[in-house]
Structures are given as C-alpha cells and as structure tokens.
Amino acid sequence: MQNLFHIFLITHVVAGTLSLLLFWIPAVSRKGGLNHKKFGGYYGLSMNTVAFSGIAMSLLVLLFTAQVKPHLYSVAHLAEQRVQYAHLFAWFLIHLGVLIHSSVLYGNAVLRNKSNHEGLKKPYLIAVCGVLALNGLALIIVGSLNGLILHIVFGALGAWVGLSNIKFIFSKSFSKKAWLREHLGAYIGSGIGAYTAFLVFGGATWLSVTGDFYTALWIAPGIIGTFFVAKLSRKYDPPKQHKPESTSTI
C-alpha cells in the first residue's frame, strides 16, 4: 500500500507543479484565443489529476491507515489521537479534491453551454456540486465541534461554491455574460487550490512554518482569490447588466 501511496503522491506533486505554471498562460493570454483554449485545457487536465490523486491518497489513509502511515502507531498511548487527526485531515483533503474537480468541471461546463443553459443540467455535474456543498456543511459542523479552523473555513467555501453553482445551473434569468463570470470564477477558484497547497506544504517543508502563520497560509490565497473573482465579476458582468433575460436569448 505504501508503494501505491507514493505513486499517487509523485503524480500529485508533478501535476500540481505543472498546474502552478499552466495557470498563468490562459490567465494572461487573450480570452478565446488559441493559447487560452489549448493551455486552459492542459491546466484543467493537470488540476483534475491533482484532485483525483489527492482523493486517492486520502482514501488510502482512511482505509489502510496502518499500512500507509505505520509511524502513527510508534507511540502506543498517542496512536489513537494521531490516527484520529490523520483521518480528519484526510477527509479535509478529500474535500479539497472535490472542490478542485468541481471547479474545473463547472468551469468547462459553463463554457461549453454558454449558448445552451439547459445543457448544464447534467446529473454528474449536479451531483458533484451537491456532494461539495453537503460535505462542506459537514466539515463546518465537525470543525466547530473540534475547534478546527481550516475545516470551518474550507467547509464554508465548499458549501458556498457548491450551492452557488447549483443555483446558477437551475436559474432561469441571468445576464448575457453570466457564463463568463462563472467560468472565470471557477478556474480562478481551482488556481486558489493549487497555490494554497504550494504555500502550505512548501512553507511547512522548507520554512518550518507552524501555528497561526501556517493557518494563514491556508486562508490567504482564498481571500486574495475571492477579491480577484469579485473584481472580474464587476468587469465582465457588472450589476447594470443584470436584467432578467430568458435562456433563449443567450
């Protein structure tokens, strides 16, 4: 199991590194241009690889803890506490994987169906967004009961993203550029996930960051990313354009 875990880990790190680099090519290239489309596709593929490899590693930790993380049992009287923390963190990482996959999936879906809003009503997309929202609510509850700030913050983020996506999928009135706002927001959201992981694990590994500063590294990219999403939303879909229009006019 450890070998399988390490294969997923290497895949996760390589795909994550590629994602950090690929994110900026579609971000700065002309929207709709060849580079934007091509490298946006590469970025989406690498981020899905990050998401699924992260989920796979976390499931191995949950299902085969002793085989994957034998060091957790090295001190008998601390083993139960260590395993419990490892399981809570694995659950948290699964949530991040679902958040990343949901962002890429939704971002691609609104782009493909910009002229056919009904095309968003796909069972898999709705299910992923629903799982994200429900898992986010569960993380908020568990985080509140155990004083886990990261579970609370990212649980709230997941619940908000999942419910917002579902709301747009089933909305009947929206502006002509709403799809662009949703697409950019989703892809920037996935980028937040990539840079959050880089800062957190890089900071912990290379800078020995702990405590409140470690928590800040988790939260800061989300705050900064939310600011840019809001700014882009005002640019591409300003409030004055929010006049009800039927889907047939999109």
JSON list of C-alpha atoms in Angstrom, two decimals:
[
{"chain": "A", "resi": 1, "resn": "MET", "atom": "CA", "xyz": [0.00, 0.00, 0.00]},
{"chain": "A", "resi": 2, "resn": "GLN", "atom": "CA", "xyz": [2.86, 2.35, 0.72]},
{"chain": "A", "resi": 3, "resn": "ASN", "atom": "CA", "xyz": [4.18, 1.92, -2.82]},
{"chain": "A", "resi": 4, "resn": "LEU", "atom": "CA", "xyz": [0.75, 2.73, -4.26]},
{"chain": "A", "resi": 5, "resn": "PHE", "atom": "CA", "xyz": [0.51, 5.73, -1.96]},
{"chain": "A", "resi": 6, "resn": "HIS", "atom": "CA", "xyz": [3.89, 7.01, -3.15]},
{"chain": "A", "resi": 7, "resn": "ILE", "atom": "CA", "xyz": [2.88, 6.59, -6.81]},
{"chain": "A", "resi": 8, "resn": "PHE", "atom": "CA", "xyz": [-0.17, 8.75, -6.18]},
{"chain": "A", "resi": 9, "resn": "LEU", "atom": "CA", "xyz": [2.00, 11.21, -4.23]},
{"chain": "A", "resi": 10, "resn": "ILE", "atom": "CA", "xyz": [4.53, 11.61, -7.06]},
{"chain": "A", "resi": 11, "resn": "THR", "atom": "CA", "xyz": [1.70, 12.00, -9.57]},
{"chain": "A", "resi": 12, "resn": "HIS", "atom": "CA", "xyz": [0.10, 14.59, -7.31]},
{"chain": "A", "resi": 13, "resn": "VAL", "atom": "CA", "xyz": [3.28, 16.64, -6.92]},
{"chain": "A", "resi": 14, "resn": "VAL", "atom": "CA", "xyz": [4.17, 16.56, -10.64]},
{"chain": "A", "resi": 15, "resn": "ALA", "atom": "CA", "xyz": [0.64, 17.51, -11.72]},
{"chain": "A", "resi": 16, "resn": "GLY", "atom": "CA", "xyz": [0.50, 20.21, -9.05]},
{"chain": "A", "resi": 17, "resn": "THR", "atom": "CA", "xyz": [3.77, 21.74, -10.23]},
{"chain": "A", "resi": 18, "resn": "LEU", "atom": "CA", "xyz": [2.52, 21.78, -13.82]},
{"chain": "A", "resi": 19, "resn": "SER", "atom": "CA", "xyz": [-0.71, 23.39, -12.68]},
{"chain": "A", "resi": 20, "resn": "LEU", "atom": "CA", "xyz": [1.15, 26.23, -10.97]},
{"chain": "A", "resi": 21, "resn": "LEU", "atom": "CA", "xyz": [2.89, 27.03, -14.25]},
{"chain": "A", "resi": 22, "resn": "LEU", "atom": "CA", "xyz": [-0.01, 26.37, -16.65]},
{"chain": "A", "resi": 23, "resn": "PHE", "atom": "CA", "xyz": [-2.43, 28.53, -14.67]},
{"chain": "A", "resi": 24, "resn": "TRP", "atom": "CA", "xyz": [-0.84, 31.75, -15.88]},
{"chain": "A", "resi": 25, "resn": "ILE", "atom": "CA", "xyz": [-0.83, 31.06, -19.63]},
{"chain": "A", "resi": 26, "resn": "PRO", "atom": "CA", "xyz": [-4.62, 31.10, -20.12]},
{"chain": "A", "resi": 27, "resn": "ALA", "atom": "CA", "xyz": [-4.88, 33.75, -17.39]},
{"chain": "A", "resi": 28, "resn": "VAL", "atom": "CA", "xyz": [-2.78, 36.32, -19.29]},
{"chain": "A", "resi": 29, "resn": "SER", "atom": "CA", "xyz": [-3.50, 35.25, -22.88]},
{"chain": "A", "resi": 30, "resn": "ARG", "atom": "CA", "xyz": [-6.31, 36.68, -24.99]},
{"chain": "A", "resi": 31, "resn": "LYS", "atom": "CA", "xyz": [-9.66, 35.21, -23.92]},
{"chain": "A", "resi": 32, "resn": "GLY", "atom": "CA", "xyz": [-10.90, 32.85, -26.62]},
{"chain": "A", "resi": 33, "resn": "GLY", "atom": "CA", "xyz": [-7.50, 32.75, -28.36]},
{"chain": "A", "resi": 34, "resn": "LEU", "atom": "CA", "xyz": [-5.65, 29.57, -29.27]},
{"chain": "A", "resi": 35, "resn": "ASN", "atom": "CA", "xyz": [-3.27, 29.68, -26.31]},
{"chain": "A", "resi": 36, "resn": "HIS", "atom": "CA", "xyz": [-6.12, 30.40, -23.92]},
{"chain": "A", "resi": 37, "resn": "LYS", "atom": "CA", "xyz": [-8.11, 27.40, -25.11]},
{"chain": "A", "resi": 38, "resn": "LYS", "atom": "CA", "xyz": [-5.21, 24.99, -25.53]},
{"chain": "A", "resi": 39, "resn": "PHE", "atom": "CA", "xyz": [-3.37, 25.72, -22.31]},
{"chain": "A", "resi": 40, "resn": "GLY", "atom": "CA", "xyz": [-6.64, 26.13, -20.43]},
{"chain": "A", "resi": 41, "resn": "GLY", "atom": "CA", "xyz": [-7.38, 22.54, -21.43]},
{"chain": "A", "resi": 42, "resn": "TYR", "atom": "CA", "xyz": [-3.94, 21.40, -20.27]},
{"chain": "A", "resi": 43, "resn": "TYR", "atom": "CA", "xyz": [-4.44, 23.23, -16.99]},
{"chain": "A", "resi": 44, "resn": "GLY", "atom": "CA", "xyz": [-7.83, 21.61, -16.45]},
{"chain": "A", "resi": 45, "resn": "LEU", "atom": "CA", "xyz": [-6.37, 18.16, -17.10]},
{"chain": "A", "resi": 46, "resn": "SER", "atom": "CA", "xyz": [-3.47, 18.70, -14.69]},
{"chain": "A", "resi": 47, "resn": "MET", "atom": "CA", "xyz": [-5.81, 20.03, -11.99]},
{"chain": "A", "resi": 48, "resn": "ASN", "atom": "CA", "xyz": [-8.13, 17.05, -12.32]},
{"chain": "A", "resi": 49, "resn": "THR", "atom": "CA", "xyz": [-5.06, 14.84, -11.92]},
{"chain": "A", "resi": 50, "resn": "VAL", "atom": "CA", "xyz": [-4.19, 16.77, -8.76]},
{"chain": "A", "resi": 51, "resn": "ALA", "atom": "CA", "xyz": [-7.74, 16.34, -7.46]},
{"chain": "A", "resi": 52, "resn": "PHE", "atom": "CA", "xyz": [-8.10, 12.62, -8.11]},
{"chain": "A", "resi": 53, "resn": "SER", "atom": "CA", "xyz": [-4.59, 11.69, -6.95]},
{"chain": "A", "resi": 54, "resn": "GLY", "atom": "CA", "xyz": [-5.18, 13.66, -3.75]},
{"chain": "A", "resi": 55, "resn": "ILE", "atom": "CA", "xyz": [-8.51, 11.93, -3.18]},
{"chain": "A", "resi": 56, "resn": "ALA", "atom": "CA", "xyz": [-6.89, 8.53, -3.84]},
{"chain": "A", "resi": 57, "resn": "MET", "atom": "CA", "xyz": [-4.12, 9.18, -1.30]},
{"chain": "A", "resi": 58, "resn": "SER", "atom": "CA", "xyz": [-6.62, 10.32, 1.30]},
{"chain": "A", "resi": 59, "resn": "LEU", "atom": "CA", "xyz": [-8.81, 7.25, 0.79]},
{"chain": "A", "resi": 60, "resn": "LEU", "atom": "CA", "xyz": [-5.76, 5.03, 1.28]},
{"chain": "A", "resi": 61, "resn": "VAL", "atom": "CA", "xyz": [-5.05, 6.81, 4.56]},
{"chain": "A", "resi": 62, "resn": "LEU", "atom": "CA", "xyz": [-8.65, 6.32, 5.70]},
{"chain": "A", "resi": 63, "resn": "LEU", "atom": "CA", "xyz": [-8.97, 2.69, 4.63]},
{"chain": "A", "resi": 64, "resn": "PHE", "atom": "CA", "xyz": [-5.43, 1.38, 5.21]},
{"chain": "A", "resi": 65, "resn": "THR", "atom": "CA", "xyz": [-4.03, 3.65, 7.90]},
{"chain": "A", "resi": 66, "resn": "ALA", "atom": "CA", "xyz": [-1.67, 1.12, 9.46]},
{"chain": "A", "resi": 67, "resn": "GLN", "atom": "CA", "xyz": [-0.15, 0.12, 6.12]},
{"chain": "A", "resi": 68, "resn": "VAL", "atom": "CA", "xyz": [0.18, 3.64, 4.70]},
{"chain": "A", "resi": 69, "resn": "LYS", "atom": "CA", "xyz": [1.08, 5.52, 7.90]},
{"chain": "A", "resi": 70, "resn": "PRO", "atom": "CA", "xyz": [2.69, 2.94, 10.24]},
{"chain": "A", "resi": 71, "resn": "HIS", "atom": "CA", "xyz": [4.60, 5.66, 12.10]},
{"chain": "A", "resi": 72, "resn": "LEU", "atom": "CA", "xyz": [1.33, 6.85, 13.62]},
{"chain": "A", "resi": 73, "resn": "TYR", "atom": "CA", "xyz": [1.39, 3.77, 15.84]},
{"chain": "A", "resi": 74, "resn": "SER", "atom": "CA", "xyz": [5.00, 4.13, 17.01]},
{"chain": "A", "resi": 75, "resn": "VAL", "atom": "CA", "xyz": [3.95, 5.57, 20.38]},
{"chain": "A", "resi": 76, "resn": "ALA", "atom": "CA", "xyz": [1.17, 3.40, 21.78]},
{"chain": "A", "resi": 77, "resn": "HIS", "atom": "CA", "xyz": [-0.54, 5.95, 24.04]},
{"chain": "A", "resi": 78, "resn": "LEU", "atom": "CA", "xyz": [-0.60, 8.56, 21.24]},
{"chain": "A", "resi": 79, "resn": "ALA", "atom": "CA", "xyz": [-1.69, 6.25, 18.43]},
{"chain": "A", "resi": 80, "resn": "GLU", "atom": "CA", "xyz": [-5.44, 6.81, 18.75]},
{"chain": "A", "resi": 81, "resn": "GLN", "atom": "CA", "xyz": [-5.08, 10.60, 18.78]},
{"chain": "A", "resi": 82, "resn": "ARG", "atom": "CA", "xyz": [-2.66, 10.59, 15.84]},
{"chain": "A", "resi": 83, "resn": "VAL", "atom": "CA", "xyz": [-4.90, 8.32, 13.76]},
{"chain": "A", "resi": 84, "resn": "GLN", "atom": "CA", "xyz": [-7.93, 10.47, 14.51]},
{"chain": "A", "resi": 85, "resn": "TYR", "atom": "CA", "xyz": [-6.10, 13.59, 13.36]},
{"chain": "A", "resi": 86, "resn": "ALA", "atom": "CA", "xyz": [-4.83, 11.80, 10.23]},
{"chain": "A", "resi": 87, "resn": "HIS", "atom": "CA", "xyz": [-8.38, 10.77, 9.37]},
{"chain": "A", "resi": 88, "resn": "LEU", "atom": "CA", "xyz": [-9.76, 14.27, 9.90]},
{"chain": "A", "resi": 89, "resn": "PHE", "atom": "CA", "xyz": [-7.03, 15.72, 7.70]},
{"chain": "A", "resi": 90, "resn": "ALA", "atom": "CA", "xyz": [-7.57, 13.05, 5.02]},
{"chain": "A", "resi": 91, "resn": "TRP", "atom": "CA", "xyz": [-11.27, 13.94, 4.97]},
{"chain": "A", "resi": 92, "resn": "PHE", "atom": "CA", "xyz": [-10.30, 17.60, 4.64]},
{"chain": "A", "resi": 93, "resn": "LEU", "atom": "CA", "xyz": [-8.02, 16.80, 1.68]},
{"chain": "A", "resi": 94, "resn": "ILE", "atom": "CA", "xyz": [-10.79, 14.80, 0.01]},
{"chain": "A", "resi": 95, "resn": "HIS", "atom": "CA", "xyz": [-12.95, 17.90, 0.32]},
{"chain": "A", "resi": 96, "resn": "LEU", "atom": "CA", "xyz": [-10.23, 19.98, -1.36]},
{"chain": "A", "resi": 97, "resn": "GLY", "atom": "CA", "xyz": [-10.02, 17.41, -4.16]},
{"chain": "A", "resi": 98, "resn": "VAL", "atom": "CA", "xyz": [-13.77, 17.58, -4.72]},
{"chain": "A", "resi": 99, "resn": "LEU", "atom": "CA", "xyz": [-13.58, 21.39, -4.64]},
{"chain": "A", "resi": 100, "resn": "ILE", "atom": "CA", "xyz": [-10.86, 21.44, -7.30]},
{"chain": "A", "resi": 101, "resn": "HIS", "atom": "CA", "xyz": [-12.60, 18.88, -9.53]},
{"chain": "A", "resi": 102, "resn": "SER", "atom": "CA", "xyz": [-15.91, 20.68, -9.13]},
{"chain": "A", "resi": 103, "resn": "SER", "atom": "CA", "xyz": [-14.32, 24.00, -10.13]},
{"chain": "A", "resi": 104, "resn": "VAL", "atom": "CA", "xyz": [-12.75, 22.58, -13.29]},
{"chain": "A", "resi": 105, "resn": "LEU", "atom": "CA", "xyz": [-15.84, 20.57, -14.21]},
{"chain": "A", "resi": 106, "resn": "TYR", "atom": "CA", "xyz": [-18.18, 23.52, -13.68]},
{"chain": "A", "resi": 107, "resn": "GLY", "atom": "CA", "xyz": [-15.85, 25.99, -15.41]},
{"chain": "A", "resi": 108, "resn": "ASN", "atom": "CA", "xyz": [-15.72, 23.79, -18.50]},
{"chain": "A", "resi": 109, "resn": "ALA", "atom": "CA", "xyz": [-19.46, 23.14, -18.43]},
{"chain": "A", "resi": 110, "resn": "VAL", "atom": "CA", "xyz": [-20.50, 26.81, -18.42]},
{"chain": "A", "resi": 111, "resn": "LEU", "atom": "CA", "xyz": [-18.06, 27.47, -21.26]},
{"chain": "A", "resi": 112, "resn": "ARG", "atom": "CA", "xyz": [-19.41, 24.60, -23.38]},
{"chain": "A", "resi": 113, "resn": "ASN", "atom": "CA", "xyz": [-23.01, 25.56, -22.69]},
{"chain": "A", "resi": 114, "resn": "LYS", "atom": "CA", "xyz": [-22.77, 29.35, -22.86]},
{"chain": "A", "resi": 115, "resn": "SER", "atom": "CA", "xyz": [-25.46, 29.33, -25.56]},
{"chain": "A", "resi": 116, "resn": "ASN", "atom": "CA", "xyz": [-27.45, 26.44, -24.11]},
{"chain": "A", "resi": 117, "resn": "HIS", "atom": "CA", "xyz": [-28.07, 26.92, -20.40]},
{"chain": "A", "resi": 118, "resn": "GLU", "atom": "CA", "xyz": [-30.19, 23.76, -20.20]},
{"chain": "A", "resi": 119, "resn": "GLY", "atom": "CA", "xyz": [-27.05, 21.82, -21.10]},
{"chain": "A", "resi": 120, "resn": "LEU", "atom": "CA", "xyz": [-25.71, 22.49, -17.60]},
{"chain": "A", "resi": 121, "resn": "LYS", "atom": "CA", "xyz": [-28.34, 20.22, -16.08]},
{"chain": "A", "resi": 122, "resn": "LYS", "atom": "CA", "xyz": [-26.19, 17.12, -16.23]},
{"chain": "A", "resi": 123, "resn": "PRO", "atom": "CA", "xyz": [-26.60, 14.61, -13.36]},
{"chain": "A", "resi": 124, "resn": "TYR", "atom": "CA", "xyz": [-22.85, 14.23, -12.76]},
{"chain": "A", "resi": 125, "resn": "LEU", "atom": "CA", "xyz": [-22.21, 17.98, -12.54]},
{"chain": "A", "resi": 126, "resn": "ILE", "atom": "CA", "xyz": [-25.17, 18.49, -10.21]},
{"chain": "A", "resi": 127, "resn": "ALA", "atom": "CA", "xyz": [-24.09, 15.52, -8.07]},
{"chain": "A", "resi": 128, "resn": "VAL", "atom": "CA", "xyz": [-20.50, 16.78, -7.70]},
{"chain": "A", "resi": 129, "resn": "CYS", "atom": "CA", "xyz": [-21.69, 20.26, -6.72]},
{"chain": "A", "resi": 130, "resn": "GLY", "atom": "CA", "xyz": [-24.18, 18.70, -4.29]},
{"chain": "A", "resi": 131, "resn": "VAL", "atom": "CA", "xyz": [-21.53, 16.49, -2.68]},
{"chain": "A", "resi": 132, "resn": "LEU", "atom": "CA", "xyz": [-19.26, 19.54, -2.35]},
{"chain": "A", "resi": 133, "resn": "ALA", "atom": "CA", "xyz": [-21.99, 21.54, -0.62]},
{"chain": "A", "resi": 134, "resn": "LEU", "atom": "CA", "xyz": [-23.06, 18.74, 1.74]},
{"chain": "A", "resi": 135, "resn": "ASN", "atom": "CA", "xyz": [-19.50, 17.80, 2.64]},
{"chain": "A", "resi": 136, "resn": "GLY", "atom": "CA", "xyz": [-18.76, 21.47, 3.27]},
{"chain": "A", "resi": 137, "resn": "LEU", "atom": "CA", "xyz": [-21.65, 21.70, 5.73]},
{"chain": "A", "resi": 138, "resn": "ALA", "atom": "CA", "xyz": [-20.43, 18.54, 7.48]},
{"chain": "A", "resi": 139, "resn": "LEU", "atom": "CA", "xyz": [-16.91, 19.99, 7.75]},
{"chain": "A", "resi": 140, "resn": "ILE", "atom": "CA", "xyz": [-18.31, 23.16, 9.30]},
{"chain": "A", "resi": 141, "resn": "ILE", "atom": "CA", "xyz": [-20.09, 21.12, 11.98]},
{"chain": "A", "resi": 142, "resn": "VAL", "atom": "CA", "xyz": [-17.13, 18.86, 12.75]},
{"chain": "A", "resi": 143, "resn": "GLY", "atom": "CA", "xyz": [-14.73, 21.80, 12.64]},
{"chain": "A", "resi": 144, "resn": "SER", "atom": "CA", "xyz": [-16.89, 23.79, 15.06]},
{"chain": "A", "resi": 145, "resn": "LEU", "atom": "CA", "xyz": [-17.15, 20.88, 17.50]},
{"chain": "A", "resi": 146, "resn": "ASN", "atom": "CA", "xyz": [-13.39, 20.24, 17.45]},
{"chain": "A", "resi": 147, "resn": "GLY", "atom": "CA", "xyz": [-12.01, 23.76, 17.04]},
{"chain": "A", "resi": 148, "resn": "LEU", "atom": "CA", "xyz": [-10.61, 23.07, 13.56]},
{"chain": "A", "resi": 149, "resn": "ILE", "atom": "CA", "xyz": [-10.43, 26.43, 11.80]},
{"chain": "A", "resi": 150, "resn": "LEU", "atom": "CA", "xyz": [-9.38, 25.01, 8.42]},
{"chain": "A", "resi": 151, "resn": "HIS", "atom": "CA", "xyz": [-12.35, 22.64, 8.34]},
{"chain": "A", "resi": 152, "resn": "ILE", "atom": "CA", "xyz": [-14.69, 25.53, 9.13]},
{"chain": "A", "resi": 153, "resn": "VAL", "atom": "CA", "xyz": [-13.23, 27.92, 6.55]},
{"chain": "A", "resi": 154, "resn": "PHE", "atom": "CA", "xyz": [-12.92, 25.46, 3.68]},
{"chain": "A", "resi": 155, "resn": "GLY", "atom": "CA", "xyz": [-16.18, 23.79, 4.62]},
{"chain": "A", "resi": 156, "resn": "ALA", "atom": "CA", "xyz": [-17.90, 27.15, 4.28]},
{"chain": "A", "resi": 157, "resn": "LEU", "atom": "CA", "xyz": [-16.11, 27.79, 0.99]},
{"chain": "A", "resi": 158, "resn": "GLY", "atom": "CA", "xyz": [-17.15, 24.41, -0.39]},
{"chain": "A", "resi": 159, "resn": "ALA", "atom": "CA", "xyz": [-20.75, 24.84, 0.71]},
{"chain": "A", "resi": 160, "resn": "TRP", "atom": "CA", "xyz": [-20.91, 28.31, -0.84]},
{"chain": "A", "resi": 161, "resn": "VAL", "atom": "CA", "xyz": [-19.31, 27.21, -4.13]},
{"chain": "A", "resi": 162, "resn": "GLY", "atom": "CA", "xyz": [-21.46, 24.10, -4.43]},
{"chain": "A", "resi": 163, "resn": "LEU", "atom": "CA", "xyz": [-24.73, 25.89, -3.67]},
{"chain": "A", "resi": 164, "resn": "SER", "atom": "CA", "xyz": [-23.83, 28.86, -5.90]},
{"chain": "A", "resi": 165, "resn": "ASN", "atom": "CA", "xyz": [-23.10, 26.54, -8.81]},
{"chain": "A", "resi": 166, "resn": "ILE", "atom": "CA", "xyz": [-26.38, 24.67, -8.34]},
{"chain": "A", "resi": 167, "resn": "LYS", "atom": "CA", "xyz": [-28.26, 27.96, -8.10]},
{"chain": "A", "resi": 168, "resn": "PHE", "atom": "CA", "xyz": [-26.82, 29.12, -11.44]},
{"chain": "A", "resi": 169, "resn": "ILE", "atom": "CA", "xyz": [-27.45, 25.74, -13.09]},
{"chain": "A", "resi": 170, "resn": "PHE", "atom": "CA", "xyz": [-31.16, 25.99, -12.28]},
{"chain": "A", "resi": 171, "resn": "SER", "atom": "CA", "xyz": [-31.51, 29.75, -12.71]},
{"chain": "A", "resi": 172, "resn": "LYS", "atom": "CA", "xyz": [-33.94, 30.99, -15.36]},
{"chain": "A", "resi": 173, "resn": "SER", "atom": "CA", "xyz": [-32.84, 34.63, -15.51]},
{"chain": "A", "resi": 174, "resn": "PHE", "atom": "CA", "xyz": [-29.25, 35.80, -15.95]},
{"chain": "A", "resi": 175, "resn": "SER", "atom": "CA", "xyz": [-27.21, 38.26, -17.96]},
{"chain": "A", "resi": 176, "resn": "LYS", "atom": "CA", "xyz": [-25.60, 37.54, -21.30]},
{"chain": "A", "resi": 177, "resn": "LYS", "atom": "CA", "xyz": [-22.13, 37.49, -19.76]},
{"chain": "A", "resi": 178, "resn": "ALA", "atom": "CA", "xyz": [-23.01, 35.46, -16.68]},
{"chain": "A", "resi": 179, "resn": "TRP", "atom": "CA", "xyz": [-21.34, 32.38, -18.19]},
{"chain": "A", "resi": 180, "resn": "LEU", "atom": "CA", "xyz": [-18.05, 34.27, -18.45]},
{"chain": "A", "resi": 181, "resn": "ARG", "atom": "CA", "xyz": [-18.23, 35.33, -14.83]},
{"chain": "A", "resi": 182, "resn": "GLU", "atom": "CA", "xyz": [-18.94, 31.74, -13.78]},
{"chain": "A", "resi": 183, "resn": "HIS", "atom": "CA", "xyz": [-16.17, 30.32, -15.98]},
{"chain": "A", "resi": 184, "resn": "LEU", "atom": "CA", "xyz": [-13.50, 32.73, -14.73]},
{"chain": "A", "resi": 185, "resn": "GLY", "atom": "CA", "xyz": [-14.60, 32.36, -11.13]},
{"chain": "A", "resi": 186, "resn": "ALA", "atom": "CA", "xyz": [-14.45, 28.57, -11.31]},
{"chain": "A", "resi": 187, "resn": "TYR", "atom": "CA", "xyz": [-10.99, 28.42, -12.88]},
{"chain": "A", "resi": 188, "resn": "ILE", "atom": "CA", "xyz": [-9.57, 31.06, -10.56]},
{"chain": "A", "resi": 189, "resn": "GLY", "atom": "CA", "xyz": [-11.05, 29.07, -7.69]},
{"chain": "A", "resi": 190, "resn": "SER", "atom": "CA", "xyz": [-9.17, 25.97, -8.82]},
{"chain": "A", "resi": 191, "resn": "GLY", "atom": "CA", "xyz": [-6.00, 28.06, -9.05]},
{"chain": "A", "resi": 192, "resn": "ILE", "atom": "CA", "xyz": [-6.53, 29.15, -5.45]},
{"chain": "A", "resi": 193, "resn": "GLY", "atom": "CA", "xyz": [-6.47, 25.47, -4.51]},
{"chain": "A", "resi": 194, "resn": "ALA", "atom": "CA", "xyz": [-3.19, 24.90, -6.34]},
{"chain": "A", "resi": 195, "resn": "TYR", "atom": "CA", "xyz": [-1.41, 27.87, -4.80]},
{"chain": "A", "resi": 196, "resn": "THR", "atom": "CA", "xyz": [-2.83, 27.16, -1.35]},
{"chain": "A", "resi": 197, "resn": "ALA", "atom": "CA", "xyz": [-1.30, 23.68, -1.40]},
{"chain": "A", "resi": 198, "resn": "PHE", "atom": "CA", "xyz": [2.00, 25.05, -2.69]},
{"chain": "A", "resi": 199, "resn": "LEU", "atom": "CA", "xyz": [2.25, 27.71, 0.01]},
{"chain": "A", "resi": 200, "resn": "VAL", "atom": "CA", "xyz": [1.15, 25.44, 2.83]},
{"chain": "A", "resi": 201, "resn": "PHE", "atom": "CA", "xyz": [3.23, 22.36, 2.12]},
{"chain": "A", "resi": 202, "resn": "GLY", "atom": "CA", "xyz": [6.13, 24.39, 0.77]},
{"chain": "A", "resi": 203, "resn": "GLY", "atom": "CA", "xyz": [6.05, 26.64, 3.80]},
{"chain": "A", "resi": 204, "resn": "ALA", "atom": "CA", "xyz": [5.82, 23.73, 6.21]},
{"chain": "A", "resi": 205, "resn": "THR", "atom": "CA", "xyz": [8.59, 21.78, 4.48]},
{"chain": "A", "resi": 206, "resn": "TRP", "atom": "CA", "xyz": [11.12, 24.48, 3.59]},
{"chain": "A", "resi": 207, "resn": "LEU", "atom": "CA", "xyz": [10.42, 27.21, 6.12]},
{"chain": "A", "resi": 208, "resn": "SER", "atom": "CA", "xyz": [9.24, 25.10, 9.07]},
{"chain": "A", "resi": 209, "resn": "VAL", "atom": "CA", "xyz": [6.13, 27.26, 9.35]},
{"chain": "A", "resi": 210, "resn": "THR", "atom": "CA", "xyz": [3.77, 26.31, 12.19]},
{"chain": "A", "resi": 211, "resn": "GLY", "atom": "CA", "xyz": [0.98, 27.75, 14.32]},
{"chain": "A", "resi": 212, "resn": "ASP", "atom": "CA", "xyz": [-1.06, 30.77, 13.27]},
{"chain": "A", "resi": 213, "resn": "PHE", "atom": "CA", "xyz": [1.21, 31.56, 10.32]},
{"chain": "A", "resi": 214, "resn": "TYR", "atom": "CA", "xyz": [0.64, 28.04, 8.98]},
{"chain": "A", "resi": 215, "resn": "THR", "atom": "CA", "xyz": [-3.12, 28.60, 9.22]},
{"chain": "A", "resi": 216, "resn": "ALA", "atom": "CA", "xyz": [-2.73, 31.97, 7.49]},
{"chain": "A", "resi": 217, "resn": "LEU", "atom": "CA", "xyz": [-1.01, 30.29, 4.55]},
{"chain": "A", "resi": 218, "resn": "TRP", "atom": "CA", "xyz": [-4.10, 28.14, 4.12]},
{"chain": "A", "resi": 219, "resn": "ILE", "atom": "CA", "xyz": [-6.51, 31.05, 4.22]},
{"chain": "A", "resi": 220, "resn": "ALA", "atom": "CA", "xyz": [-4.63, 33.89, 2.46]},
{"chain": "A", "resi": 221, "resn": "PRO", "atom": "CA", "xyz": [-4.89, 32.57, -1.14]},
{"chain": "A", "resi": 222, "resn": "GLY", "atom": "CA", "xyz": [-8.64, 32.15, -0.72]},
{"chain": "A", "resi": 223, "resn": "ILE", "atom": "CA", "xyz": [-9.08, 35.73, 0.47]},
{"chain": "A", "resi": 224, "resn": "ILE", "atom": "CA", "xyz": [-6.90, 37.13, -2.33]},
{"chain": "A", "resi": 225, "resn": "GLY", "atom": "CA", "xyz": [-8.58, 34.92, -4.93]},
{"chain": "A", "resi": 226, "resn": "THR", "atom": "CA", "xyz": [-12.06, 35.95, -3.78]},
{"chain": "A", "resi": 227, "resn": "PHE", "atom": "CA", "xyz": [-11.06, 39.59, -4.22]},
{"chain": "A", "resi": 228, "resn": "PHE", "atom": "CA", "xyz": [-9.97, 38.97, -7.83]},
{"chain": "A", "resi": 229, "resn": "VAL", "atom": "CA", "xyz": [-13.10, 36.94, -8.60]},
{"chain": "A", "resi": 230, "resn": "ALA", "atom": "CA", "xyz": [-15.25, 39.81, -7.34]},
{"chain": "A", "resi": 231, "resn": "LYS", "atom": "CA", "xyz": [-13.21, 42.30, -9.37]},
{"chain": "A", "resi": 232, "resn": "LEU", "atom": "CA", "xyz": [-13.52, 40.24, -12.56]},
{"chain": "A", "resi": 233, "resn": "SER", "atom": "CA", "xyz": [-17.23, 39.75, -11.94]},
{"chain": "A", "resi": 234, "resn": "ARG", "atom": "CA", "xyz": [-17.73, 43.51, -11.87]},
{"chain": "A", "resi": 235, "resn": "LYS", "atom": "CA", "xyz": [-15.63, 43.86, -15.03]},
{"chain": "A", "resi": 236, "resn": "TYR", "atom": "CA", "xyz": [-17.24, 41.16, -17.15]},
{"chain": "A", "resi": 237, "resn": "ASP", "atom": "CA", "xyz": [-20.71, 41.08, -15.63]},
{"chain": "A", "resi": 238, "resn": "PRO", "atom": "CA", "xyz": [-21.43, 44.45, -13.97]},
{"chain": "A", "resi": 239, "resn": "PRO", "atom": "CA", "xyz": [-24.63, 44.90, -11.93]},
{"chain": "A", "resi": 240, "resn": "LYS", "atom": "CA", "xyz": [-26.21, 47.20, -14.53]},
{"chain": "A", "resi": 241, "resn": "GLN", "atom": "CA", "xyz": [-26.32, 44.28, -16.96]},
{"chain": "A", "resi": 242, "resn": "HIS", "atom": "CA", "xyz": [-28.29, 42.08, -14.60]},
{"chain": "A", "resi": 243, "resn": "LYS", "atom": "CA", "xyz": [-31.61, 42.43, -16.38]},
{"chain": "A", "resi": 244, "resn": "PRO", "atom": "CA", "xyz": [-33.77, 39.30, -16.50]},
{"chain": "A", "resi": 245, "resn": "GLU", "atom": "CA", "xyz": [-33.44, 37.53, -19.82]},
{"chain": "A", "resi": 246, "resn": "SER", "atom": "CA", "xyz": [-34.81, 34.21, -20.87]},
{"chain": "A", "resi": 247, "resn": "THR", "atom": "CA", "xyz": [-32.34, 31.46, -21.64]},
{"chain": "A", "resi": 248, "resn": "SER", "atom": "CA", "xyz": [-33.41, 31.54, -25.26]},
{"chain": "A", "resi": 249, "resn": "THR", "atom": "CA", "xyz": [-31.72, 34.91, -25.75]},
{"chain": "A", "resi": 250, "resn": "ILE", "atom": "CA", "xyz": [-28.31, 33.71, -24.53]}
]
